[in-house]
Coordinates of C-alpha atoms and ligand atoms in Angstrom, one line a residue:
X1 CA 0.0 0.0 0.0
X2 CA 3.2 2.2 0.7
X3 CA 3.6 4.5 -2.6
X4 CA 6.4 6.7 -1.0
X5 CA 4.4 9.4 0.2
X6 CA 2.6 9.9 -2.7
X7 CA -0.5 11.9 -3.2
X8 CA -3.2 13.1 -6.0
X9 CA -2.5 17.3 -6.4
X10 CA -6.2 18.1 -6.3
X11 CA -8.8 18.4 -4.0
X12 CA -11.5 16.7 -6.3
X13 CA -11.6 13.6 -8.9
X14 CA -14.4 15.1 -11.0
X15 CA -13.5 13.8 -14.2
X16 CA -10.8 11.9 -16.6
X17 CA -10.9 15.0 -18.5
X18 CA -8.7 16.8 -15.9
X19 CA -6.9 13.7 -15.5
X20 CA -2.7 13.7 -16.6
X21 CA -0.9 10.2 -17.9
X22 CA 0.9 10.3 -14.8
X23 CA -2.2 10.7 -12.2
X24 CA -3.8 7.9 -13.9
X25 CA -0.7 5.9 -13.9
X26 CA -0.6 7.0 -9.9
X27 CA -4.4 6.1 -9.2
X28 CA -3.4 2.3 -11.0
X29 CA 0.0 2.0 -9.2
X30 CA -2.0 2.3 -5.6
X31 CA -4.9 0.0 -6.8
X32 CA -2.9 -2.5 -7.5
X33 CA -1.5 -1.9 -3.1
X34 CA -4.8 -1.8 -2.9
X35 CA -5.7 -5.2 -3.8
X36 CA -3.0 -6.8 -2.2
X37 CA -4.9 -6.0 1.4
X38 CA -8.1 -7.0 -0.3
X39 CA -6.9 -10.7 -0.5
X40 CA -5.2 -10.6 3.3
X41 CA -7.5 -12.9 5.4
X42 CA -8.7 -9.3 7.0
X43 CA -9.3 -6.8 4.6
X44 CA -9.1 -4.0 6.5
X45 CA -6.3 -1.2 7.2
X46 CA -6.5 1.5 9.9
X47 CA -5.4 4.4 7.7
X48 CA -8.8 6.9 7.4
X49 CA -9.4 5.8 11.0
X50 CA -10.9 9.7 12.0
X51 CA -12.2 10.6 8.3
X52 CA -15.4 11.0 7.0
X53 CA -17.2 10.1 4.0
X54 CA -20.4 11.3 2.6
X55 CA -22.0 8.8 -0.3
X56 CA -24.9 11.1 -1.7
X57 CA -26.5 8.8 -4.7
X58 CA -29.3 10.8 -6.7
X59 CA -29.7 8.0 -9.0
X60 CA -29.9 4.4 -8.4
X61 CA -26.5 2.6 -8.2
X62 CA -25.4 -1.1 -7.1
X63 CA -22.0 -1.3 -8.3
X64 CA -20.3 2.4 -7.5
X65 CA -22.7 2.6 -4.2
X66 CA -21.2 -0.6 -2.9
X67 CA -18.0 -0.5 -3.9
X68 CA -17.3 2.9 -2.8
X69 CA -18.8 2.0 0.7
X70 CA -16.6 -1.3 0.6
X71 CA -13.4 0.5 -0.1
X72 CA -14.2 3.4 2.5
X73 CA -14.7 0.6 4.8
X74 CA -11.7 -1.2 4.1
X75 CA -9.9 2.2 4.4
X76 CA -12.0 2.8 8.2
X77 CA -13.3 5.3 7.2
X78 CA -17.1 6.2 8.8
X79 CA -19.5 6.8 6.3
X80 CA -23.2 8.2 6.2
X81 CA -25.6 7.9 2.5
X82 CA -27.6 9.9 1.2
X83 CA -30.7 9.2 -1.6
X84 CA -33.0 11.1 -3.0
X85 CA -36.1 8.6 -1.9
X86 CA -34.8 9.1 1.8
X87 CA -33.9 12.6 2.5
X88 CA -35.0 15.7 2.5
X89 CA -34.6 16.2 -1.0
X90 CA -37.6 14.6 -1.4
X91 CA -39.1 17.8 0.7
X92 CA -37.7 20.2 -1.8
X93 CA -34.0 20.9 -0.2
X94 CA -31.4 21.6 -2.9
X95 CA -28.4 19.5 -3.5
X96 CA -25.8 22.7 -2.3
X97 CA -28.6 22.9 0.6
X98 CA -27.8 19.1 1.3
X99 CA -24.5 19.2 0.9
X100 CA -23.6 22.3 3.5
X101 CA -25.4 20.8 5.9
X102 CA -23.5 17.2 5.3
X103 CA -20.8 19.3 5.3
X104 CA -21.5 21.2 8.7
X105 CA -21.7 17.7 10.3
X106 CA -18.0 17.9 9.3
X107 CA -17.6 15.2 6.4
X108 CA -14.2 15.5 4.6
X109 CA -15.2 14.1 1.4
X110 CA -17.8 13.7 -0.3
X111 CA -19.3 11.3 -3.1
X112 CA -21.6 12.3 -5.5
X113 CA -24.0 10.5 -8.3
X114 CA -26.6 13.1 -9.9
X115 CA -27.9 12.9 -12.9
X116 CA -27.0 16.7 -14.2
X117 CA -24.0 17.0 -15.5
X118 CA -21.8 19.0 -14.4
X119 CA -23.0 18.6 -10.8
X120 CA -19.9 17.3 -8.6
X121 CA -18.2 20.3 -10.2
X122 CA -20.4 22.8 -9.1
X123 CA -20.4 21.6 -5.6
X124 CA -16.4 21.2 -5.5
X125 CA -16.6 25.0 -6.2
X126 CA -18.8 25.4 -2.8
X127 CA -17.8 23.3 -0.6
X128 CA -14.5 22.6 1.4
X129 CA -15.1 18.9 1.6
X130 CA -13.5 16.8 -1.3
X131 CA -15.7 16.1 -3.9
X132 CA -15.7 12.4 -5.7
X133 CA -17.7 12.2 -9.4
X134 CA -19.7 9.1 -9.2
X135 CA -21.5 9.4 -12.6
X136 CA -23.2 12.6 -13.4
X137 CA -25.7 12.8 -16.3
X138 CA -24.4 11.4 -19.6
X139 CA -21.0 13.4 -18.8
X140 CA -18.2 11.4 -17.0
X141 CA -17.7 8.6 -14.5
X142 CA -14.2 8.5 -14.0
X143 CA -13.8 5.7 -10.8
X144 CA -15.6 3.4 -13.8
X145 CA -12.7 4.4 -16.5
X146 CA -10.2 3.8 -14.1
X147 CA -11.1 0.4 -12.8
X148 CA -11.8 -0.4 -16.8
X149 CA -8.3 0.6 -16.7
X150 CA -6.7 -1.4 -14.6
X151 CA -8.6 -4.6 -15.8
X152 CA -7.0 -3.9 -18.7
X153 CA -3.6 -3.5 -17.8
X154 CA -4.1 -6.9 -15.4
X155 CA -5.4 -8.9 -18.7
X156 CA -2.6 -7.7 -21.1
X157 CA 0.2 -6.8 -18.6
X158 CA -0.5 -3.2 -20.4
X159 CA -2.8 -0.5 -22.1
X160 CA -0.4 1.6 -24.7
X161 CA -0.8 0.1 -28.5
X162 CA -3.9 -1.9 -27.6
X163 CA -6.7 -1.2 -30.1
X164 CA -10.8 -1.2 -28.3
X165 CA -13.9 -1.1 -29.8
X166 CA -16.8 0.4 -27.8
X167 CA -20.2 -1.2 -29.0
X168 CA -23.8 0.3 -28.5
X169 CA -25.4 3.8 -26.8
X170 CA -22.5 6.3 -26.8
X171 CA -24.8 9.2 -27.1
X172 CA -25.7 8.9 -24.1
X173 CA -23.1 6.9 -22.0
X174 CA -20.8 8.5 -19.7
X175 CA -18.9 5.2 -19.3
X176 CA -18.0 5.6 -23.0
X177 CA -16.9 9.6 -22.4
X178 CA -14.9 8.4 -19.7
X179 CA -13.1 5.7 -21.3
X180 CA -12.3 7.1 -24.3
X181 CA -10.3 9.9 -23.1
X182 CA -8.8 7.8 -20.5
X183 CA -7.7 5.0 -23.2
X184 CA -6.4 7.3 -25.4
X185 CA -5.0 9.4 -22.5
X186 CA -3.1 5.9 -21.8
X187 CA -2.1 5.3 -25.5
X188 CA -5.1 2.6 -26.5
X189 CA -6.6 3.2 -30.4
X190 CA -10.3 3.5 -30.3
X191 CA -13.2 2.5 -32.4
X192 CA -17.2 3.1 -31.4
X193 CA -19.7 1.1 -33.1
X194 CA -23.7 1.7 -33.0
X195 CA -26.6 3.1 -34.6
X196 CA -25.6 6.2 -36.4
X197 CA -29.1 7.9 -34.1
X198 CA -26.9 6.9 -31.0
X199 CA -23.0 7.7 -32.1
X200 CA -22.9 12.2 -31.2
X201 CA -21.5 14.0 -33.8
X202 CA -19.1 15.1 -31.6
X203 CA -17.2 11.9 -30.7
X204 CA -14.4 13.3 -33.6
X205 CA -13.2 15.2 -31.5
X206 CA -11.9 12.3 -29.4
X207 CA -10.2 11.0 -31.8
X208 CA -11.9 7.9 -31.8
X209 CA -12.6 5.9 -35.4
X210 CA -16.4 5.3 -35.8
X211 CA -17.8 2.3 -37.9
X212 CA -21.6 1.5 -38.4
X213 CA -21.1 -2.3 -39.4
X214 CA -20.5 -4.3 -35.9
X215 CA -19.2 -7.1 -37.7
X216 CA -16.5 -4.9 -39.7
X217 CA -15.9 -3.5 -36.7
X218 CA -14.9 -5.9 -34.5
X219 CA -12.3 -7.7 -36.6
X220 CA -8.8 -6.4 -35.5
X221 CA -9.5 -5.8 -31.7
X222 CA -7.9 -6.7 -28.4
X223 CA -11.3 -5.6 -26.5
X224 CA -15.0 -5.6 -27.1
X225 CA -16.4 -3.4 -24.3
X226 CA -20.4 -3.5 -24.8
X227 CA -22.8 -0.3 -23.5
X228 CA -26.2 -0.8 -22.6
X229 CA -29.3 1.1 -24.0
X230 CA -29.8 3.8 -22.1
X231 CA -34.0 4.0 -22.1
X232 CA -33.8 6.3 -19.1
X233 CA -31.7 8.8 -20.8
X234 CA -33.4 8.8 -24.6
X235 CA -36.3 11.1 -25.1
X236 CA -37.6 9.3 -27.9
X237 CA -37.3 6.2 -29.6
X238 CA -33.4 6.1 -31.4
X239 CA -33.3 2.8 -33.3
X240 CA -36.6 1.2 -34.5
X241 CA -37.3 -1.4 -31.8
X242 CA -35.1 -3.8 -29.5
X243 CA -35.4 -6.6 -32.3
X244 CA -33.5 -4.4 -34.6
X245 CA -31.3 -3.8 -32.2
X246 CA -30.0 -7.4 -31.5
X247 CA -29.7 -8.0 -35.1
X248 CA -27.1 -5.7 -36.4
X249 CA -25.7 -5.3 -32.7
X250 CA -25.9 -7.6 -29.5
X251 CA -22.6 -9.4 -29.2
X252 CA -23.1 -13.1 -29.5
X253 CA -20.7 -16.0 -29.9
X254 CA -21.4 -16.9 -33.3
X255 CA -20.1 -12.8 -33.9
X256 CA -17.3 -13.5 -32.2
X257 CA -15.8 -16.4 -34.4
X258 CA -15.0 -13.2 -36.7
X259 CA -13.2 -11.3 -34.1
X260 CA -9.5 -11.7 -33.1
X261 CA -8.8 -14.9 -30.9
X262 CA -8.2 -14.1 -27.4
X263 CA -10.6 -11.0 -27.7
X264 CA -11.7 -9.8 -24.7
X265 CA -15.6 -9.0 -23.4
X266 CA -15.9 -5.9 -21.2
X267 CA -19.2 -4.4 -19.6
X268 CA -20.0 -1.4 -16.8
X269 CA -23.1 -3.0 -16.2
X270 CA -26.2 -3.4 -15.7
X271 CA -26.2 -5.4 -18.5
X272 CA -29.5 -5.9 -20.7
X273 CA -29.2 -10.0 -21.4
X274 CA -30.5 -10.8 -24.9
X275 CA -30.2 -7.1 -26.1
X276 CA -26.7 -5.5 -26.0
X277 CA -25.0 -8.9 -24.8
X278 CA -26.1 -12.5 -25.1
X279 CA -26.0 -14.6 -21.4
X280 CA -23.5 -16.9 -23.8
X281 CA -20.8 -14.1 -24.0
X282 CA -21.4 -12.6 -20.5
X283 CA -20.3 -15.3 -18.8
X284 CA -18.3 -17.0 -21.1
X285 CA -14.6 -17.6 -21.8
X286 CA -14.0 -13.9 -23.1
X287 CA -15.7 -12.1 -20.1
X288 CA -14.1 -9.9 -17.6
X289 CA -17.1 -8.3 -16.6
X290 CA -16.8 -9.8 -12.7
X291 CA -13.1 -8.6 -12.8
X292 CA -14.0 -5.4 -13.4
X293 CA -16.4 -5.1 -10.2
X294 CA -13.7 -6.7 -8.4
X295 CA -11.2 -4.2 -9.5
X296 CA -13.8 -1.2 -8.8
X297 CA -12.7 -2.1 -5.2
X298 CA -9.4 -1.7 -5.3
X299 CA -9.7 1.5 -7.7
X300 CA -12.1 3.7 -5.4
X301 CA -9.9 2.8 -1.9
X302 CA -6.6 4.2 -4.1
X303 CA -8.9 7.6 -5.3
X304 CA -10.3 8.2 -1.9
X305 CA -6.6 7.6 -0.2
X306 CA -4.7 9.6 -2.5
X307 CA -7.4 12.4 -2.2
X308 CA -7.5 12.1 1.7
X309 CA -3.4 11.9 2.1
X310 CA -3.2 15.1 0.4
X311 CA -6.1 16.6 3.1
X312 CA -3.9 15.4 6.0
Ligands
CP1 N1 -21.3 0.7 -13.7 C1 -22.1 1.3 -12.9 O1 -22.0 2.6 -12.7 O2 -23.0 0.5 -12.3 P1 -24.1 1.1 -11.2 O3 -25.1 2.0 -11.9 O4 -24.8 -0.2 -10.7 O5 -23.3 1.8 -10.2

């Protein structure tokens, strides 16, 4: 766990956007300390004993949620959560309302899920308390990049040179924002795939390839990593109907015979069965979905200790 003293120059992780080479490269060295103590027979360590943690989730969430409360308990850390169904926000109160007064119960950091973008960035500007971006809107969700990140590196010993293809609802998909400008921050070649009604115009500018054919698509690459359809963020219908859908683009094995042996299945989840992934692929050989909950672990106890180190 030692990194030599070691800390993250910033008060906030808000996004990969703001993210260097070598921070990234920092947040993955400590993850991988940070999974040696999640495979001692205690997987705890004393070192936020006295810190405090705020986990306020606007939107529903079992991976982050758990896996940031995991990690802050490995770390000892206290913790309190917050959800929109059970606090006053439900009354009216404002998110900088709820924050100051999480904050005047004197929190030290504090996580945040909302489904504006641009939100953990407008409270980092208000409040003292360190602010961690757990997925706002279809913007960013950085802790999600970087454990994608580190899965990577684990699986093919690194991430420079290798070339991903991201499959499905990038419109609206901050997992796909994120990743993108982390892989390419990391040296990875990138290709997006999906209805034309679901790839932004936009994406250019991330200098990512984009091919409509799935099947052309996924020829020449190292990793497959499949988005879900995002219903809850589409206004109207984007592709003619789910059938459509899993015809020209759910990822099945009888796809993969055309793709590159030894190619690799990736998902954020929650995954859609039958629609954006068959159950065949999910859990088959090529998956590394479970590996990248794992690694979400590891990734959110090395943001929240290189954020709180610098604090202390
Ligand atoms: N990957 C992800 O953000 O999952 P949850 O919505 O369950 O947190």
């Amino acid at each position: 766990m030692d990194n030599g003293g070691r800390s993250l120059n910033r008060k906030d992780l808000l996004g990969i956007e703001e993210l260097s080479r070598e921070e990234i490269e920092l947040i993955l060295e400590q993850a991988e300390g940070m999974k040696e103590i999640l495979e001692r027979p205690v997987r705890k360590v004393p070192a936020l004993q006295g810190f405090t943690i705020a986990n306020l989730f606007f939107e529903p969430s079992t991976r982050t949620l758990n896996s940031f409360l995991l990690a802050e308990r490995r770390l000892s850390a206290d913790t309190v959560n917050v959800s929109a169904s059970s606090s006053s926000v439900l009354k009216g109160e404002t998110l900088l309302d709820t924050a100051k007064n999480i904050e005047a119960m004197k929190v030290d950091m504090v996580v945040l899920r909302h489904s504006c973008p641009g939100a953990p960035h407008f409270l980092a500007k208000r409040i003292d308390a360190s602010v961690i971006n757990a997925g706002d809107g279809s913007h960013e969700h950085p802790t999600q990049a970087l454990l994608d990140l580190l899965t990577i590196k684990e699986k093919f010993g690194k991430i420079d040179g290798l070339k991903v293809l991201i499959v499905g609802d990038i419109m609206h998909s901050r997992v796909a924002r994120s990743d993108i400008l982390g892989l390419r921050k990391m040296g990875a070649w990138v290709r997006v795939c999906g209805p034309p009604t679901l790839i932004p115009l936009w994406i250019d500018e991330l200098g990512v390839e984009v091919e409509y054919n799935l099947d052309r698509a996924m020829r020449d690459v190292d990793i497959i990593y499949v988005l879900r359809i995002q219903k809850e963020r589409q206004k109207k219908g984007l592709f003619p109907s789910i059938r459509e859908y899993v015809k020209y683009f759910c990822i099945t094995p009888e796809r993969l015979r055309q793709a590159k042996e030894g190619v690799v299945i990736m998902h954020p989840g929650p995954m859609n069965r039958g629609v954006e992934i068959s159950p065949e692929v999910a859990d088959g050989p090529w998956s590394v979905i479970l590996d990248q909950v794992t690694n979400g672990v590891a990734i959110r106890m090395a943001i929240i200790y290189l954020l709180a180190r610098r604090r202390r």
